[in-house]
mmCIF file of C-alpha atoms in Angstrom:
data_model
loop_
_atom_site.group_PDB
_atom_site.id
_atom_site.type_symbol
_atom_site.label_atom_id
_atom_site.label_comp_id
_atom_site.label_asym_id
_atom_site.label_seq_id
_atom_site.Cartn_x
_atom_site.Cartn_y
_atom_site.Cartn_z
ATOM 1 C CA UNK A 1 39.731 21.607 -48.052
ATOM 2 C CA UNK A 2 40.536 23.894 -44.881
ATOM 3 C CA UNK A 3 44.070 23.098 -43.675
ATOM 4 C CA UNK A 4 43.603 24.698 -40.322
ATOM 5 C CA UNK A 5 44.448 22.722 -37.299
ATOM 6 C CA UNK A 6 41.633 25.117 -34.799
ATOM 7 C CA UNK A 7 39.036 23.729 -33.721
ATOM 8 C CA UNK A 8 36.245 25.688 -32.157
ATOM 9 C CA UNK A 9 34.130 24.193 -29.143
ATOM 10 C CA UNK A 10 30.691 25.753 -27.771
ATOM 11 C CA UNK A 11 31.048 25.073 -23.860
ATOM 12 C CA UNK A 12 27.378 24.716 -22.443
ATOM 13 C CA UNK A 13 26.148 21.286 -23.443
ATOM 14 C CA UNK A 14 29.531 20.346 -25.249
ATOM 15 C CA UNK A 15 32.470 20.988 -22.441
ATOM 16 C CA UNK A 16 30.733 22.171 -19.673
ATOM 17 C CA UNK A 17 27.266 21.084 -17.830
ATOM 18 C CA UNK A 18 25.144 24.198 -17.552
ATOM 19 C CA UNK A 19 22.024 22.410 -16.841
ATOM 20 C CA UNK A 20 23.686 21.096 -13.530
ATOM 21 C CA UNK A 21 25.102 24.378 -12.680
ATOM 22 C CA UNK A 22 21.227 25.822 -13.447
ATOM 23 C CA UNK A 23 20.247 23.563 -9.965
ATOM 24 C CA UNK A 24 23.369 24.988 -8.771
ATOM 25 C CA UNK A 25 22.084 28.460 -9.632
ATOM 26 C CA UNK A 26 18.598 28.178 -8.271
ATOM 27 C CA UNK A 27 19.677 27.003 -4.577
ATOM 28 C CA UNK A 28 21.850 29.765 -4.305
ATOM 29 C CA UNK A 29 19.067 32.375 -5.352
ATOM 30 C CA UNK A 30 15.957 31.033 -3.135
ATOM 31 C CA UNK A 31 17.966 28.664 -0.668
ATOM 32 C CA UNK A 32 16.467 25.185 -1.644
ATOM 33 C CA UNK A 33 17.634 23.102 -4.912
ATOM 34 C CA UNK A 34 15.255 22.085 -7.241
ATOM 35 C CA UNK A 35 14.315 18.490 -7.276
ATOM 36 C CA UNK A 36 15.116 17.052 -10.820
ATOM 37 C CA UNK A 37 11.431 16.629 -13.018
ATOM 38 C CA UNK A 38 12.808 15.327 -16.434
ATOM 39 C CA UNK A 39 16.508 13.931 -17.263
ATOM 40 C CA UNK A 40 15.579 13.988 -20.969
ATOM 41 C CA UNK A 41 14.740 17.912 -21.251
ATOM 42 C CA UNK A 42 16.554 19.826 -23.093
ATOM 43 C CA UNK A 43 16.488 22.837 -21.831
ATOM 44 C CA UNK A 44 17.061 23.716 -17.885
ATOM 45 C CA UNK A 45 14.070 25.402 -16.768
ATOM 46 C CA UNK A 46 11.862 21.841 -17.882
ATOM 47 C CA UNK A 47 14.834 19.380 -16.388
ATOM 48 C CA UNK A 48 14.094 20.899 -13.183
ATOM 49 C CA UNK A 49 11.018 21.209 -11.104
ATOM 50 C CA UNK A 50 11.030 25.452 -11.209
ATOM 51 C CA UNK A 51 8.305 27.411 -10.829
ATOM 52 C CA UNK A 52 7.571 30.113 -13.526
ATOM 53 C CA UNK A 53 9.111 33.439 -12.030
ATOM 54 C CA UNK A 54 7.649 36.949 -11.715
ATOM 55 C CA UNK A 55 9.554 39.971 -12.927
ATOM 56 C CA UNK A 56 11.403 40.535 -9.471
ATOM 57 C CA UNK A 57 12.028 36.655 -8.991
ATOM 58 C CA UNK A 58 13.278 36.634 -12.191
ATOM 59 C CA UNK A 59 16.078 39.694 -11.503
ATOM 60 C CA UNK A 60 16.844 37.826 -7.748
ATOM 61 C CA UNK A 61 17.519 35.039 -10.492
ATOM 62 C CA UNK A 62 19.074 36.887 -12.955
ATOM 63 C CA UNK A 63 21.122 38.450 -10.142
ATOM 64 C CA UNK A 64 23.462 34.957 -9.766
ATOM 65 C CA UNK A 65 24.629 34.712 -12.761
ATOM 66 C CA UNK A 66 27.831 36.403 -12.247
ATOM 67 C CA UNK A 67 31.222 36.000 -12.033
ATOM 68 C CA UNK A 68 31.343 32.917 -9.569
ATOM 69 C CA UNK A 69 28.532 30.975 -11.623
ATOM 70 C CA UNK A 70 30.353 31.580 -14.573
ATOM 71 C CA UNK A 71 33.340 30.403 -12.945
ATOM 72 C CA UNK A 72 32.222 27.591 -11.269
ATOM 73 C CA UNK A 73 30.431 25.309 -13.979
ATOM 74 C CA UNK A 74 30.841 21.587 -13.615
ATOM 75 C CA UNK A 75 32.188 20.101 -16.504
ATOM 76 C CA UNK A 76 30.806 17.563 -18.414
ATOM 77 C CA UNK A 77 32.246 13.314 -18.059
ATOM 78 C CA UNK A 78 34.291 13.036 -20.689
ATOM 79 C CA UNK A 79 34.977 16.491 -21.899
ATOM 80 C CA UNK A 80 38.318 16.908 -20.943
ATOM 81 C CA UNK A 81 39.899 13.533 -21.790
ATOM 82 C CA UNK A 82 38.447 14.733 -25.203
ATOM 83 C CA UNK A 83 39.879 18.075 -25.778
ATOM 84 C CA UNK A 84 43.172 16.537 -24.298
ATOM 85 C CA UNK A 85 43.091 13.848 -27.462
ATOM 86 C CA UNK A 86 42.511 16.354 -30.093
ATOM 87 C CA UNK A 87 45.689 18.392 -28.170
ATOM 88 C CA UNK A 88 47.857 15.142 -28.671
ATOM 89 C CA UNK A 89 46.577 14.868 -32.681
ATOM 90 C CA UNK A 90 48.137 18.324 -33.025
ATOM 91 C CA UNK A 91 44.625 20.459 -32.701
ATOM 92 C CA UNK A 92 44.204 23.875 -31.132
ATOM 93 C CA UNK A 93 40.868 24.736 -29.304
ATOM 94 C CA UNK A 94 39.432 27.803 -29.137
ATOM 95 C CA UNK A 95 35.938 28.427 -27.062
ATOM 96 C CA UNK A 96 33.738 30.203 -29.091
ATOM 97 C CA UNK A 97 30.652 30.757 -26.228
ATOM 98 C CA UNK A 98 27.321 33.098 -26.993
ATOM 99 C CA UNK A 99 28.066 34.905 -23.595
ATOM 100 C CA UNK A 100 28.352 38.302 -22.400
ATOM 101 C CA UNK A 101 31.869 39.569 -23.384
ATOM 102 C CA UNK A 102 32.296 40.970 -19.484
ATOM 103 C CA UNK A 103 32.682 36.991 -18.397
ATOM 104 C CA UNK A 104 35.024 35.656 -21.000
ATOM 105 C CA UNK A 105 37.555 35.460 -18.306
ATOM 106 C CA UNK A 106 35.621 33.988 -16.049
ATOM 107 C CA UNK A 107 34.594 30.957 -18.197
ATOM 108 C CA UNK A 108 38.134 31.067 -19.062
ATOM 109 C CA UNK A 109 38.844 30.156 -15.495
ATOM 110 C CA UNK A 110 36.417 27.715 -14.965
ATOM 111 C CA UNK A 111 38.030 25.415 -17.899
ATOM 112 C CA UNK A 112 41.424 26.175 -16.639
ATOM 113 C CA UNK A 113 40.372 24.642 -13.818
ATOM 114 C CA UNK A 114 39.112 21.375 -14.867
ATOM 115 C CA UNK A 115 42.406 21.045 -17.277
ATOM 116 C CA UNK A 116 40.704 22.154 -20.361
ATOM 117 C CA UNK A 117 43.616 22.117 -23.208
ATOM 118 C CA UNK A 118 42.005 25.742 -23.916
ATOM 119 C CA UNK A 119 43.647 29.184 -23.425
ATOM 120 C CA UNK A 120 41.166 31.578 -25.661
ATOM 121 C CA UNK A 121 37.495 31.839 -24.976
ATOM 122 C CA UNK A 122 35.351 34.108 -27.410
ATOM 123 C CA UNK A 123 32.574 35.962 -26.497
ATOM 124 C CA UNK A 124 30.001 36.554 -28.749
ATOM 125 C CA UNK A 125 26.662 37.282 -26.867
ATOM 126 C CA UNK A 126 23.390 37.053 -27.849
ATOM 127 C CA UNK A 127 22.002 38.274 -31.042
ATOM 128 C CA UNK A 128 18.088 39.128 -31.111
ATOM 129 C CA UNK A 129 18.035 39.608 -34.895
ATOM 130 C CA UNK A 130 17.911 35.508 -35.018
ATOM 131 C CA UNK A 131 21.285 35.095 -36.463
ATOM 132 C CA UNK A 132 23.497 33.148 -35.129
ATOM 133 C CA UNK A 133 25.753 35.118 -32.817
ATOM 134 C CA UNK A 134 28.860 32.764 -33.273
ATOM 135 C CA UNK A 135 28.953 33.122 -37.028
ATOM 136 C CA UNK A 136 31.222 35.887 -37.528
ATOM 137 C CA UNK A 137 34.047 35.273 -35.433
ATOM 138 C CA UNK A 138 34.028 31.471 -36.842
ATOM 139 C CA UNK A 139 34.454 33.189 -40.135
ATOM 140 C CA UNK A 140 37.659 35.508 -38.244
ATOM 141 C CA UNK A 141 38.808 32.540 -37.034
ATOM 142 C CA UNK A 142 38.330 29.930 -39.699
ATOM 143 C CA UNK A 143 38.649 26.707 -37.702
ATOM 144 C CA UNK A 144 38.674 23.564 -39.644
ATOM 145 C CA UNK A 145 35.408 22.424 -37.634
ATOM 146 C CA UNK A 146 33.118 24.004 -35.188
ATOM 147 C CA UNK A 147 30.937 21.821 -32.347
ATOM 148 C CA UNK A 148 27.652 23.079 -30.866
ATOM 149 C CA UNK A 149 24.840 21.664 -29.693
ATOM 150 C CA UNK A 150 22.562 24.176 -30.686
ATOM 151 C CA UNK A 151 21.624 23.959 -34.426
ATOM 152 C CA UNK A 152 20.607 27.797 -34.686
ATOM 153 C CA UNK A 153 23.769 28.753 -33.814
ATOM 154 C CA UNK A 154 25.232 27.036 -37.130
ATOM 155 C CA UNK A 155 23.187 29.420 -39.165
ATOM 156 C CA UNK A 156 25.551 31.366 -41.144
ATOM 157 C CA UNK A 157 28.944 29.424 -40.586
ATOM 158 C CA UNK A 158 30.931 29.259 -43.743
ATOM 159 C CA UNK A 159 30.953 26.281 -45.659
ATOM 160 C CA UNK A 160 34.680 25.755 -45.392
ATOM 161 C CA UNK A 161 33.973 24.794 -41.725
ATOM 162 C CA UNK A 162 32.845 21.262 -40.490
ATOM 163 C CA UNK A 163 29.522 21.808 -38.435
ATOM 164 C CA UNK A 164 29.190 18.746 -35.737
ATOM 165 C CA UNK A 165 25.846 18.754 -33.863
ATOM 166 C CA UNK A 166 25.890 17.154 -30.465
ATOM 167 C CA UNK A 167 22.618 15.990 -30.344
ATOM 168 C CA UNK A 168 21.808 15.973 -26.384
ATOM 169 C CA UNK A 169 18.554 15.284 -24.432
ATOM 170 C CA UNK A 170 16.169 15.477 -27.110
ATOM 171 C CA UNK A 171 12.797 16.188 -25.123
ATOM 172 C CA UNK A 172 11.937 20.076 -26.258
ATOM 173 C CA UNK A 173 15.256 19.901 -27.878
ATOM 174 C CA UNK A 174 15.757 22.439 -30.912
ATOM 175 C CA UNK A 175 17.783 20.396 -32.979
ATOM 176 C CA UNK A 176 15.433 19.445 -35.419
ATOM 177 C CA UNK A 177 14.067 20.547 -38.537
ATOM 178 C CA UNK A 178 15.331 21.247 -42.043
ATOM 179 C CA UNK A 179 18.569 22.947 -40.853
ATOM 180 C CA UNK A 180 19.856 19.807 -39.450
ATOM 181 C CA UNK A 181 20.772 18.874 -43.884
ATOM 182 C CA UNK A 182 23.128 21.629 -43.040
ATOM 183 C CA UNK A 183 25.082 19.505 -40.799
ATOM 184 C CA UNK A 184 28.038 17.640 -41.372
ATOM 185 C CA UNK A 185 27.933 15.477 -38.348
ATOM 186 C CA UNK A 186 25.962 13.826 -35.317
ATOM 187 C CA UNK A 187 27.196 13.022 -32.343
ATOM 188 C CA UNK A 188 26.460 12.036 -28.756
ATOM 189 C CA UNK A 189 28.775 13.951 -26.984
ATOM 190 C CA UNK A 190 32.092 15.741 -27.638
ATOM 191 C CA UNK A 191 33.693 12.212 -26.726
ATOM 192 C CA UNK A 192 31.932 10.806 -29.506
ATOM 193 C CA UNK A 193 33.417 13.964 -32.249
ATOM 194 C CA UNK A 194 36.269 12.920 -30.982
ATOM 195 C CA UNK A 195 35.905 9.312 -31.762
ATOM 196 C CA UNK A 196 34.297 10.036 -35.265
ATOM 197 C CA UNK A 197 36.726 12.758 -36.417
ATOM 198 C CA UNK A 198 40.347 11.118 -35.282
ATOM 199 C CA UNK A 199 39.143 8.367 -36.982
ATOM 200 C CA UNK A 200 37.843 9.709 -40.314
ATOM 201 C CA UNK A 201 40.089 12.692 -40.922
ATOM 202 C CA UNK A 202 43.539 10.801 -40.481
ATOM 203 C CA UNK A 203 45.240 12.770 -42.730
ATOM 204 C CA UNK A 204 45.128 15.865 -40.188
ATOM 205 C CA UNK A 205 47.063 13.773 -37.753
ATOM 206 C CA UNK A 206 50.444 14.688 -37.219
#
């Protein structure tokens, strides 16, 4: 059994709520905020009443993704109390996010400043191959479990690491289909890991 007391944390859809920041995004690009279409979508562009763009929308888009956006990302209700319980079992957290390397600090910042219990942030980018991106630093950095809420990004994860799916707004949602028998775990939120793993792993308590 893995010993380790790391464990790793995506931070859009687990810590942090991108799809907020998205409306957040889209004001600040073309000066008027989206009105809100679908609660239940998965995925930001169908949560939001957005127009498809054209190539030089899209870079004006594109464009405000920077520093301060990656900086500035709500986080989610709950998130923090949660990290800040697996802190007082005796856990570490690490942030292992598929973003560009160049913002690392940035989203570093951004959970410093909600009181996020983290103080490393990996970034791994994208990968267009179809791998997941995440899967060779988890296997560097061997956590005992590893949260996501994106099941392609389990793909490749080594088996010694518990893989807990939170299993968001599931209209569009890709966390379906025969990879989910890959998973270890289901959950709600990161509140409800939290829940579920303090109570069934008590021998990892301090």
């Amino acid at each position: 059994m893995n010993s380790s007391k790391l464990i790793a944390l995506d931070a859009d859809g687990v810590l942090l709520d991108y799809n907020l920041a998205y409306a957040t995004a889209w004001q600040r690009a073309f000066g008027e905020r989206p009105a809100l279409r679908n609660p239940q979508a998965y995925w930001a562009m169908e949560r939001w009443d957005v127009p498809q763009l054209g190539p030089a929308l899209r870079e004006q888009f594109r464009a405000v993704f920077d520093v301060q956006f990656w900086s500035t990302v709500p986080a989610l209700a709950g998130a923090v109390d949660a990290c800040h319980r697996l802190r007082a079992a005796g856990f570490e957290l690490v942030c292992v996010s598929a973003l560009q390397p160049q913002y690392a600090k940035a989203r570093l910042a951004n959970l410093r400043s909600h009181g996020f219990p983290i103080e490393q942030v990996v970034a791994t980018s994208n990968d267009a191959s179809g791998s997941s991106p995440k899967a060779c630093a988890l296997a560097q950095l061997q956590p005992v479990a590893f949260v996501d809420d994106y099941l392609p990004y389990f793909h490749g994860v080594p088996e010694s690491i518990h893989k807990a799916l939170v299993l968001r707004e599931p209209h569009g949602s890709p966390n379906t289909g025969p990879a989910l028998a890959h998973i270890q775990s289901t959950h709600g939120n990161l509140a409800g890991f939290v829940d579920w793993w303090l109570d069934k792993r008590p021998l990892l308590r301090d």
